Coordinates of C-alpha atoms (C1' of nucleotides) in Angstrom, one line a residue:
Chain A
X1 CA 0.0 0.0 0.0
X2 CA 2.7 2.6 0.9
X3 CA 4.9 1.7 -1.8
X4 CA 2.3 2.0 -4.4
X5 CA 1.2 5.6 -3.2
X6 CA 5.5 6.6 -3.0
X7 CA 5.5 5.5 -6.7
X8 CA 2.5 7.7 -7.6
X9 CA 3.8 10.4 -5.6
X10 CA 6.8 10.2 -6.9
X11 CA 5.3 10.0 -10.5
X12 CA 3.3 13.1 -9.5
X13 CA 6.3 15.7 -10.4
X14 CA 3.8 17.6 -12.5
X15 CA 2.1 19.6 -9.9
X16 CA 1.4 20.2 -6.6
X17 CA -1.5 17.7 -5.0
X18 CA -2.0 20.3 -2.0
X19 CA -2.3 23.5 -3.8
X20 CA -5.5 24.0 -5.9
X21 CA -4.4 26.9 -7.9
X22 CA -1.4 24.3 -9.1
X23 CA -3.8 22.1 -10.0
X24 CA -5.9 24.4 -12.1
X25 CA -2.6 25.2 -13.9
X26 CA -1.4 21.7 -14.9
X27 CA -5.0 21.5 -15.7
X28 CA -4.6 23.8 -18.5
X29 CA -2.9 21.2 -20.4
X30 CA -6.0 19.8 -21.4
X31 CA -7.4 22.8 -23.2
X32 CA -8.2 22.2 -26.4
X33 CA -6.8 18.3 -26.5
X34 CA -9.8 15.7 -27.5
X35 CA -9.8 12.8 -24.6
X36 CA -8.2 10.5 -27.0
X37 CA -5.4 12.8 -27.4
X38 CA -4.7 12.7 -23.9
X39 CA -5.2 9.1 -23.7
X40 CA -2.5 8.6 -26.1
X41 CA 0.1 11.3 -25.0
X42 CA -0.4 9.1 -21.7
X43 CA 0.5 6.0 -23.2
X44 CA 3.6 7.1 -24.8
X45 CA 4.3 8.6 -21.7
X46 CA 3.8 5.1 -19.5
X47 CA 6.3 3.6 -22.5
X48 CA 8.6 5.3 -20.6
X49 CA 8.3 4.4 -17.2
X50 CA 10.0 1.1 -15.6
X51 CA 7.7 -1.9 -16.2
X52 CA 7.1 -2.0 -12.3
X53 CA 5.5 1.2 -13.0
X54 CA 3.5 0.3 -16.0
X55 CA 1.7 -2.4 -13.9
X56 CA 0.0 0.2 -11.8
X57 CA -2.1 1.9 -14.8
X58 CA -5.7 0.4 -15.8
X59 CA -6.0 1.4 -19.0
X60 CA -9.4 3.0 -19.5
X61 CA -11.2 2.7 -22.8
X62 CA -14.5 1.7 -22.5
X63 CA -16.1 4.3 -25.2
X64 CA -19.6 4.2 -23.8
X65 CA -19.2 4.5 -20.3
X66 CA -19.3 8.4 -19.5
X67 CA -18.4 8.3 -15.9
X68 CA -15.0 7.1 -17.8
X69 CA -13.9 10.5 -19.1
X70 CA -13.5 11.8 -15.9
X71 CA -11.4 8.3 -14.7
X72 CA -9.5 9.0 -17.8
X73 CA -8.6 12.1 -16.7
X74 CA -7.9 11.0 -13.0
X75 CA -5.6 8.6 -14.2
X76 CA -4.3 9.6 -17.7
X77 CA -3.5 12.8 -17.3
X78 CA -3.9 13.3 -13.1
X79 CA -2.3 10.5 -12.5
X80 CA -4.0 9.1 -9.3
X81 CA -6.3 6.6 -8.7
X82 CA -9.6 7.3 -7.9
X83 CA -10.2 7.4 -4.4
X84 CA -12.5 6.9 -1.9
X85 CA -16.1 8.1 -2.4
X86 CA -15.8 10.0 0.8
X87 CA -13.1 12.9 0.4
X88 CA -12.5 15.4 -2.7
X89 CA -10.7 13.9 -5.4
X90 CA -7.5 15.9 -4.8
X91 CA -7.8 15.3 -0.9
X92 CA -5.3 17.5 0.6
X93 CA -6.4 19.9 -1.9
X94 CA -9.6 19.8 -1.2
X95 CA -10.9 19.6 -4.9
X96 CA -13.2 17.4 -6.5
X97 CA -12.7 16.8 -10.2
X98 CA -16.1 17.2 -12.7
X99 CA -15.8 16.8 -15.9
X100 CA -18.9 17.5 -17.5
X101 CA -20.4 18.2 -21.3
X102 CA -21.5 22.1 -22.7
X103 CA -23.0 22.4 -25.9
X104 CA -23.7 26.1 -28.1
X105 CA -27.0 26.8 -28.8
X106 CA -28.8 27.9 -32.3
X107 CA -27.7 31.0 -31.3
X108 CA -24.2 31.0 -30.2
X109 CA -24.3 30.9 -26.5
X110 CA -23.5 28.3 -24.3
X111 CA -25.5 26.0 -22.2
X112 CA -24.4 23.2 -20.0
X113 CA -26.1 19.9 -21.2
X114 CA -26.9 18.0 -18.1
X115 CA -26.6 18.6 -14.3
X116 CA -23.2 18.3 -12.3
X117 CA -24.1 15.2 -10.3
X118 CA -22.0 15.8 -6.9
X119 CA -22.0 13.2 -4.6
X120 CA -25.0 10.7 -3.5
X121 CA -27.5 11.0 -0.8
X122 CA -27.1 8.6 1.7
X123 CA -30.8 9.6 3.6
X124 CA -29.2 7.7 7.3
X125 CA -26.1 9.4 7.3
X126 CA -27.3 13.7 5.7
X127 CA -30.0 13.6 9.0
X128 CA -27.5 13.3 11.0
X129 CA -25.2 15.8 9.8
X130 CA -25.0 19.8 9.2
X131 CA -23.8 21.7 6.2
X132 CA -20.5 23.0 6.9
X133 CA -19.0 19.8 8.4
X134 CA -21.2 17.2 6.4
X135 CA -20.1 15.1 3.4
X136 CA -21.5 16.7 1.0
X137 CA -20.0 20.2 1.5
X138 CA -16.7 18.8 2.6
X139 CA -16.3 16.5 -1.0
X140 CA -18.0 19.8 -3.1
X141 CA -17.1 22.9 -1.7
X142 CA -13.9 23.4 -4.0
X143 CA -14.7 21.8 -8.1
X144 CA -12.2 21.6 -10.6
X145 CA -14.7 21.8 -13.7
X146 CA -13.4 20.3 -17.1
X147 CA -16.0 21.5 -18.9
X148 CA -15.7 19.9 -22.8
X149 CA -18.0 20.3 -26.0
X150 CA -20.6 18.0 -27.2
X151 CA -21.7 18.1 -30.5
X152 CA -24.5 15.7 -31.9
X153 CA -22.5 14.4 -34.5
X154 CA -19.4 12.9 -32.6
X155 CA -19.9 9.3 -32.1
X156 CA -17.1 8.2 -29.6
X157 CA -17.2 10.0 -26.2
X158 CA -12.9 10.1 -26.7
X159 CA -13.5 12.8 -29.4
X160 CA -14.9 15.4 -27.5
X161 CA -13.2 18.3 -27.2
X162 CA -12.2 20.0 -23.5
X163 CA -12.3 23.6 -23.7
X164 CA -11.8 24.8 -20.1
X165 CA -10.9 24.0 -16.9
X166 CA -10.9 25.9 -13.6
X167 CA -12.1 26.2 -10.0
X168 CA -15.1 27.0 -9.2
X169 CA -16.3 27.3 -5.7
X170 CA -20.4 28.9 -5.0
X171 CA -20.0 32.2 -3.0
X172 CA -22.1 35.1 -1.5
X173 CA -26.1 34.4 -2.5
X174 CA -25.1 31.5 -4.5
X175 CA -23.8 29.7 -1.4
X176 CA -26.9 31.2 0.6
X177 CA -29.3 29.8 -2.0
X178 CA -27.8 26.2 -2.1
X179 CA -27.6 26.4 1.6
X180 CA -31.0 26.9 1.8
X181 CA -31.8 24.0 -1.0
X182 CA -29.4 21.4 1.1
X183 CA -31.7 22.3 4.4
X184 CA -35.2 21.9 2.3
X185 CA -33.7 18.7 0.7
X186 CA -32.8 17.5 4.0
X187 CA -35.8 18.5 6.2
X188 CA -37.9 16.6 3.5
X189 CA -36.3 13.5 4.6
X190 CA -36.2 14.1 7.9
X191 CA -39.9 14.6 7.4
X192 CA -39.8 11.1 5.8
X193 CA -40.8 12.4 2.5
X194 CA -37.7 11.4 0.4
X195 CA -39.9 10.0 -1.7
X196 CA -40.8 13.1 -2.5
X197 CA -38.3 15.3 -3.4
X198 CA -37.8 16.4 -7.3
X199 CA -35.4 18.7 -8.6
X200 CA -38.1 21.4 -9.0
X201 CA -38.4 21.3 -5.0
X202 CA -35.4 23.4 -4.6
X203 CA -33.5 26.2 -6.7
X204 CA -29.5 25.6 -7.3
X205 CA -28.5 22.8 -5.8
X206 CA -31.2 19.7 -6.2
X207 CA -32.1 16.5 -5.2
X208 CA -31.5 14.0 -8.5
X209 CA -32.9 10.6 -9.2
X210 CA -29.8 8.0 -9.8
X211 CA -30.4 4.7 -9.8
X212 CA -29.8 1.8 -12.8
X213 CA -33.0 2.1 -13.6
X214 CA -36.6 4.2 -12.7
X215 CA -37.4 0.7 -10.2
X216 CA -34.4 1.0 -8.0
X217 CA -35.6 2.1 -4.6
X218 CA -34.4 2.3 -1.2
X219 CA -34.9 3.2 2.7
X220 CA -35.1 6.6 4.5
X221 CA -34.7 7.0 8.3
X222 CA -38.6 8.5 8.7
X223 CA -40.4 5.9 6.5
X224 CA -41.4 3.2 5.6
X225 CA -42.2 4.3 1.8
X226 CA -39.0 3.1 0.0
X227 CA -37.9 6.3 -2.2
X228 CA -35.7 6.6 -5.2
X229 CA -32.0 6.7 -4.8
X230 CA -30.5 10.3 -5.2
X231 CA -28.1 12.4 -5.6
X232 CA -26.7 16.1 -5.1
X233 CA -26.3 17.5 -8.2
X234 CA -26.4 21.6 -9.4
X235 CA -29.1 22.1 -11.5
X236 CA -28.4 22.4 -15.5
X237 CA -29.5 25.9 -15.6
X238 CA -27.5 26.6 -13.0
X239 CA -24.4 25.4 -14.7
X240 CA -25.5 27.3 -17.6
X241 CA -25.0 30.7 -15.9
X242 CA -22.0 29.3 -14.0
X243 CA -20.6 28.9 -17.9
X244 CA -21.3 32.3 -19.5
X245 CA -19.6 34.2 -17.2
X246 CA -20.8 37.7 -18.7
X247 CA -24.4 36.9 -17.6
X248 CA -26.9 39.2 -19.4
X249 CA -29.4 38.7 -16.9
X250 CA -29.7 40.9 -13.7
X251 CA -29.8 39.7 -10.3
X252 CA -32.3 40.3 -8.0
X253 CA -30.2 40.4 -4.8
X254 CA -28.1 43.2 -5.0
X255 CA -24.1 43.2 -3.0
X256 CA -25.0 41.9 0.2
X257 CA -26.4 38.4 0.9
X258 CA -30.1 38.2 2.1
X259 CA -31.0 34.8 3.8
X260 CA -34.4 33.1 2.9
X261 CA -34.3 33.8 -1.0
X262 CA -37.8 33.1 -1.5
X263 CA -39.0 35.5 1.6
X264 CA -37.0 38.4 0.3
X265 CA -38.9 37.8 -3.0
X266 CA -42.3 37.4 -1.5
X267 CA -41.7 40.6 0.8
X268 CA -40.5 42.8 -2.4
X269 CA -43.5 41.4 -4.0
X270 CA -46.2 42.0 -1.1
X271 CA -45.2 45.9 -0.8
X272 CA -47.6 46.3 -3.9
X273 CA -50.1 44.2 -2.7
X274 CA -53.5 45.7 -3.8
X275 CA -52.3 47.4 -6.4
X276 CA -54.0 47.4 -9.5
X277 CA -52.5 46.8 -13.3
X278 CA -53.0 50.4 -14.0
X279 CA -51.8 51.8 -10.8
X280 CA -48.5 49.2 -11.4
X281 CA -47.8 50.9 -14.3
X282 CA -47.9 54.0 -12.7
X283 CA -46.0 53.5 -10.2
X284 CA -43.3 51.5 -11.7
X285 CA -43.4 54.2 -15.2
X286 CA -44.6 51.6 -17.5
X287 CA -46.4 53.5 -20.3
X288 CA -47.0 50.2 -22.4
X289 CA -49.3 47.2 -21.7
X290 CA -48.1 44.5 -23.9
X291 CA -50.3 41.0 -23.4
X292 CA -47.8 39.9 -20.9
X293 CA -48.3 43.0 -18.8
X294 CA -48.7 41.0 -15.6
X295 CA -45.8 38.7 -15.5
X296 CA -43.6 41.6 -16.5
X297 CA -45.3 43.6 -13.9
X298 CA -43.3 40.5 -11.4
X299 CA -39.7 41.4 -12.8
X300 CA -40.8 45.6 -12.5
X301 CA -41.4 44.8 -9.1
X302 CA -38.1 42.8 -8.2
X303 CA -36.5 45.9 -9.8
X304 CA -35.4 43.9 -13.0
X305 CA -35.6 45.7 -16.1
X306 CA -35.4 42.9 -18.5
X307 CA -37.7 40.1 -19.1
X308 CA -35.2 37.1 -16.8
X309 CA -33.1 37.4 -13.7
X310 CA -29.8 36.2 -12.8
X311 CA -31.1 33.9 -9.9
X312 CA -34.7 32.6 -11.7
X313 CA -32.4 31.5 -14.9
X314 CA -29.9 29.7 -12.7
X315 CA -32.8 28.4 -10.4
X316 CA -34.5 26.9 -13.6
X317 CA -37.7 29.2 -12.6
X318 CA -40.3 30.0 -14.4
X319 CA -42.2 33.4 -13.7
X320 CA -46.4 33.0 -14.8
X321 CA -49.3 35.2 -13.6
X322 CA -52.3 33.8 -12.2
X323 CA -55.5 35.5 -13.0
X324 CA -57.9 35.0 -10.1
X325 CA -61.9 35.9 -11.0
X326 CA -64.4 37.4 -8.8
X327 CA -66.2 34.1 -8.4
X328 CA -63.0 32.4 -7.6
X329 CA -61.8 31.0 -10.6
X330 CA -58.8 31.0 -12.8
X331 CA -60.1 32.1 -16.1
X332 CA -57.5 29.9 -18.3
X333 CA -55.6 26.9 -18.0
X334 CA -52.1 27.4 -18.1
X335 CA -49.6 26.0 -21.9
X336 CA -46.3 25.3 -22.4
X337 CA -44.1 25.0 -25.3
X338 CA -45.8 22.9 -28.5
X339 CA -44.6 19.0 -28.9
X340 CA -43.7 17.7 -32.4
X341 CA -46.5 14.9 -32.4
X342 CA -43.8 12.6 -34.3
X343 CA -40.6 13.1 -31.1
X344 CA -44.0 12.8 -28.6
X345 CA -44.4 8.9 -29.7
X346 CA -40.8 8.3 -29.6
X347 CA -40.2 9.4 -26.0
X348 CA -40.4 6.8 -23.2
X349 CA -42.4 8.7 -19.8
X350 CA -39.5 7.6 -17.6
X351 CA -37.4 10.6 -20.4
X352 CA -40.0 12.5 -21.4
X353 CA -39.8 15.6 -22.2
X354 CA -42.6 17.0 -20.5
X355 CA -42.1 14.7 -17.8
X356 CA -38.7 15.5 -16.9
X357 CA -40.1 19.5 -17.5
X358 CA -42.5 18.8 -14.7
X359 CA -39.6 17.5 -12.2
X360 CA -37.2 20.5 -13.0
X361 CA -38.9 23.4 -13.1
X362 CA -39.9 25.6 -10.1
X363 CA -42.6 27.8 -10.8
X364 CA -43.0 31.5 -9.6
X365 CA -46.7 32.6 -9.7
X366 CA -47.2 36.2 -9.6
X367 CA -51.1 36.4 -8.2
X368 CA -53.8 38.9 -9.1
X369 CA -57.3 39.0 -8.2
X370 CA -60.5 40.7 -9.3
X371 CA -62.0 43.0 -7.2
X372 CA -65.2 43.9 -7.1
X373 CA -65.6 46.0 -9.8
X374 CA -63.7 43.0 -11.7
X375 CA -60.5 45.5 -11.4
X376 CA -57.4 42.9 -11.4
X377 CA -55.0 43.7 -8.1
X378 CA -51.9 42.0 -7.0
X379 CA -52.6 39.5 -4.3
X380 CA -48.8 37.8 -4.1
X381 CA -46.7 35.6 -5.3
X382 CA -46.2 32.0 -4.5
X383 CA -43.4 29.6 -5.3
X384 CA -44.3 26.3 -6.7
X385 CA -43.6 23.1 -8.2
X386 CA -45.4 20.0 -8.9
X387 CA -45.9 17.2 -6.5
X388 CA -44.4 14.4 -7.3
X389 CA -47.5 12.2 -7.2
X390 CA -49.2 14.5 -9.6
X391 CA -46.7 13.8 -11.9
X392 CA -46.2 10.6 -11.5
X393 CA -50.2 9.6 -11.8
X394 CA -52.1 12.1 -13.5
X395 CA -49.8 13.6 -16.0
X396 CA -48.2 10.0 -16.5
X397 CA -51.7 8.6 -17.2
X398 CA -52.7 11.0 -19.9
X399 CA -49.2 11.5 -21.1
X400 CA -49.0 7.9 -21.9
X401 CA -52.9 7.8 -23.7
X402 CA -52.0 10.5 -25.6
X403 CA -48.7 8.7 -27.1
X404 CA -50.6 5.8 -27.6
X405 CA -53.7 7.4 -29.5
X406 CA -50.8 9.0 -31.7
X407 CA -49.3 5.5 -32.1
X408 CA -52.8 4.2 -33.3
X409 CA -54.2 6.8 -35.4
X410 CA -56.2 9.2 -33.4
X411 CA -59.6 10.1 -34.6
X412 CA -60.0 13.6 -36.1
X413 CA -63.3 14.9 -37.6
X414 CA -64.3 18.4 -38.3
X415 CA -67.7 20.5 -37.3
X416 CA -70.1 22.4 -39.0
X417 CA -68.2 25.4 -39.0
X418 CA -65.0 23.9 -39.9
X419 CA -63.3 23.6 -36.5
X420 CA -60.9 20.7 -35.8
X421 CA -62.0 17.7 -33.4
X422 CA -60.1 15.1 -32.1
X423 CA -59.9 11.8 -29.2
X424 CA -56.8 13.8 -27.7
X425 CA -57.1 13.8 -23.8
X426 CA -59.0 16.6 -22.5
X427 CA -60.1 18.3 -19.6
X428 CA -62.4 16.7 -17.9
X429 CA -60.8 13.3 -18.6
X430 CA -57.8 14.5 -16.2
X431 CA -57.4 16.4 -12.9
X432 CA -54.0 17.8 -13.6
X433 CA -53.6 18.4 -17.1
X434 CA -55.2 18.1 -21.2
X435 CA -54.1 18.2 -24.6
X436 CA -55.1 21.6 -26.7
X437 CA -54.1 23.5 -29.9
X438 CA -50.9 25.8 -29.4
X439 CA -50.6 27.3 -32.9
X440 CA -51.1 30.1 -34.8
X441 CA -54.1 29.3 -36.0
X442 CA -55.9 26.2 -37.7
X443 CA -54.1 26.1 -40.5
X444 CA -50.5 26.1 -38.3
X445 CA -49.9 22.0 -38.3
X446 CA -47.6 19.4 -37.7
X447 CA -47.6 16.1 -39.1
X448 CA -48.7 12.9 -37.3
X449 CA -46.9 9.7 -36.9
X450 CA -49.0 8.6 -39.7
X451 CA -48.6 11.4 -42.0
X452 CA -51.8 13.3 -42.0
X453 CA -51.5 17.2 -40.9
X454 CA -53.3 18.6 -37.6
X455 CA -52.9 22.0 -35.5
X456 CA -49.8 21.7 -33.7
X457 CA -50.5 20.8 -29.8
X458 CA -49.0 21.2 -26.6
X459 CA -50.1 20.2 -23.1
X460 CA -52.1 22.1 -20.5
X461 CA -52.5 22.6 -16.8
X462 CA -56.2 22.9 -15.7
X463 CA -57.0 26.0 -14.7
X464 CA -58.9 24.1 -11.9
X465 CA -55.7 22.3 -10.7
X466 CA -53.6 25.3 -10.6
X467 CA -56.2 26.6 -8.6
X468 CA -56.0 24.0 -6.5
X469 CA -52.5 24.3 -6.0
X470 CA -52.1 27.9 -4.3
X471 CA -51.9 28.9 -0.9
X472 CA -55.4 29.2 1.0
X473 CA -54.7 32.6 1.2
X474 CA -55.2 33.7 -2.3
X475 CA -58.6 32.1 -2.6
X476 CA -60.6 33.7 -0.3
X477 CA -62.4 36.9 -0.5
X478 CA -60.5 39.6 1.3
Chain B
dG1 C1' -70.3 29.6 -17.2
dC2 C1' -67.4 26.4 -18.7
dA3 C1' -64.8 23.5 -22.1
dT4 C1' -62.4 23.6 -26.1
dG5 C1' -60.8 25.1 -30.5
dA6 C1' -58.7 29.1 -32.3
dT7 C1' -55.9 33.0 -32.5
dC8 C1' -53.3 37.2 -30.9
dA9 C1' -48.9 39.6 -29.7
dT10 C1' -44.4 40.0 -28.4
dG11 C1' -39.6 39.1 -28.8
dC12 C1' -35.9 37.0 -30.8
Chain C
dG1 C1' -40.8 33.4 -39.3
dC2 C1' -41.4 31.0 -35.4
dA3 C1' -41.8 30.0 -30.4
dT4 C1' -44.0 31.2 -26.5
dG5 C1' -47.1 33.2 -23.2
dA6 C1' -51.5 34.8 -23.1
dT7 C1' -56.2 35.3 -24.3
dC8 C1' -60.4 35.3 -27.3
dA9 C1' -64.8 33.2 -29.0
dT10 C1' -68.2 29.9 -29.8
dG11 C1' -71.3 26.3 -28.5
dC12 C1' -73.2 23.5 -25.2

DNA sequence: GCATGATCATGC
DNA sequence: GCATGATCATGC
């Protein structure tokens, strides 16, 4: 055991294992290599060495395995063996190694493509333990990202591109955000309700499903309910900020840190409670009132000037006013982005598109209410995300009816007066959600799996569920 | 008054 | 020109 570790040490002339800023410069040598470039300076290099030496090198090529890039890199160009699961990569550095995919948009700019997936949740041991001394701040605090480029058309993992590499370590409100995420991800399970958590639950740092497969369960401390294995893991959106360093969007929280994120929102919110649409405008010198007036009227009042802010973009939220009538009611159900009918029947639920939508995304309602003289005033704002059930029986159960009508044919007949009809799910056949048109107007379509042409569509929450959903307080009278 | 098909309006 | 958020309009 100590003999193998003095020959890696020895080996490791190339930087220095206990200073992180040394790290992040021998790390630089990756820039712009592919992974099979390293690979191979590496075995040129082990050529070299004394075949005592050699024998201590796995060679790492499995091309499908993705966790693999970042062993490559441990051992290939690192030159360490990955250790154990419980301290930072680079222990007496304190830095764990990510290496992780980007990809550039339509338009230019960069996005991260998936989540950083820290370190596991093991439910016994995170209720037992606080955030500054636990595991998971003691393995993640410090990240050396190696951040590479995907691009579609590359078949073999080893030909990705890395592009950067560098420390990164959440500060200020970032840190004061994901400490608040680790206690809400926590307190669910000390609530025994690990079951369920979903990403959407919290806003940097979430709680991710990771398991073989979607059947893979196990216990919590509080419950009997077996829940799905997670993980730790910053959200993708998150990332994506983290990426473009010159953020266009405008944060919120201004120098100093504010604790309880989503009570300093509400409270900035609440100081125009009772205001009307008119009198917002007014106040805040809005002279136009385009259709999205009252969302808009939600980033006025956070004092944002654009349309997304720093913290809602990196907290994957989503800002959407709620339009409460006299009698109680939401007037309109609520749509989201159009589905190419022909992807729909090719996605699986447990990856669906929607599905996976549902998980990730926190919702921020911005609430208005008619008065009496039908006069809509701000009532509040309400953060929100779907319940995992919900997902998982009612939007599953017409999600999957509506891939299989489109894998069958669905029927489609027109009225007297010309108007499109179809079997698609609708409202009153779920409690959560319904299929409607989302186009421009009838003659907008999109072709079915079977070829014929029909009003592009995209899926709805009931107004009545929505409804359902908000806090007591917004649906009484006064 | 609601459900559902249709369409508007903005921003990129 | 299209995606997206929002809302209109008709018929039951």
């Amino acid at each position: 055991m100590f003999l193998v570790l003095f020959i890696y040490m020895t080996a490791k002339t190339e930087y220095d294992v206990s200073d992180p800023l040394d790290i992040e410069r021998y790390a630089q040598g990756l820039v712009d290599k592919t992974f099979r470039q390293i690979w191979e300076l590496d075995v040129k290099r082990i050529q070299l060495l004394a075949e005592e030496q050699k024998a201590h090198y796995v060679v790492v090529d499995n091309k499908r395995n993705k966790g693999n890039l970042g062993q490559l890199i441990e051992e290939r160009f690192f030159h360490y063996k990955p250790n154990s699961k419980n301290k930072p990569d680079f222990e007496e550095a304190g830095v764990e190694l990510k290496v992780s995919p980007y990809k550039i948009n339509k338009d230019g700019t960069k996005s991260a493509k998936e989540r950083l997936v820290l370190t596991m949740i093991d439910y016994y041991k995170v209720v037992e333990e606080n955030f500054d001394t636990g595991h998971f701040w003691n393995k993640c605090r410090h990240l050396l990202l190696v951040y590479y480029l995907w691009k579609q058309e590359i078949q073999e993992n080893l030909d990705y591109q890395i592009k950067f590499a560098r420390l990164f370590e959440p500060k200020g409100q970032d840190l004061q955000i994901i400490r608040e995420d680790y206690a809400k991800i926590v307190s669910a399970i000390r609530q025994g309700k690990a079951h369920e958590l979903s990403e959407g639950s919290t806003t940097y740092l979430g709680a991710v499903t990771k398991g073989a497969n979607s059947s893979v369960r196990r216990g919590q401390p509080f419950s009997d309910i077996e829940a799905k294995p997670r993980a730790f893991a910053y959200k993708q959106s998150y990332m994506t900020v983290v990426l473009n360093r010159k953020s266009t969007y405008e944060p919120i929280v201004q120098q100093s840190v504010v604790e309880d994120f989503e009570g300093f929102i509400a409270q900035k919110i609440n100081r125009y409670k009772g205001y009307s649409i008119d009198e917002l405008c007014d106040e805040l010198n809005i002279s136009s009132k385009p259709k999205n007036i009252a969302s808009l009227l939600g980033f006025r009042i956070l004092g944002i000037t654009k349309n997304q802010t720093e913290e809602f973009a990196k907290g994957n939220i989503i800002v959407k006013a709620i339009r409460i009538s006299q009698n109680n009611t939401i007037k309109e159900s609520m749509s989201f982005p159009t589905f190419k009918f022909k992807e729909l029947v090719n996605e699986e639920w447990e990856d669906s598109t929607f599905g996976n939508y549902l998980y990730e995304t926190r919702f921020f309602f911005v609430i208005y209410k008619e008065d009496s003289n039908g006069v809509l005033r701000l009532r509040g704002c309400q953060f929100w995300n779907m319940p995992v059930s919900d997902i998982e029986n009612d939007v599953r159960q017409m999600w999957e009816r509506t891939v299989v009508l489109l894998k069958d044919g669905i029927q489609i007949w027109k009225d007297d007066k010309g108007r499109n009809h179809s079997n698609l799910p609708q409202k009153k056949e779920n409690r959560v959600s319904h299929i409607r048109p989302h186009a421009r107007d009838a003659n907008d379509t999109d072709e079915l799996p079977d070829g014929r042409k029909y009003p592009k569509q995209c899926f709805w929450l009931n107004n009545t569920y929505i409804l359902s959903q908000l806090d007591e307080e917004f649906k009484s009278n006064r």
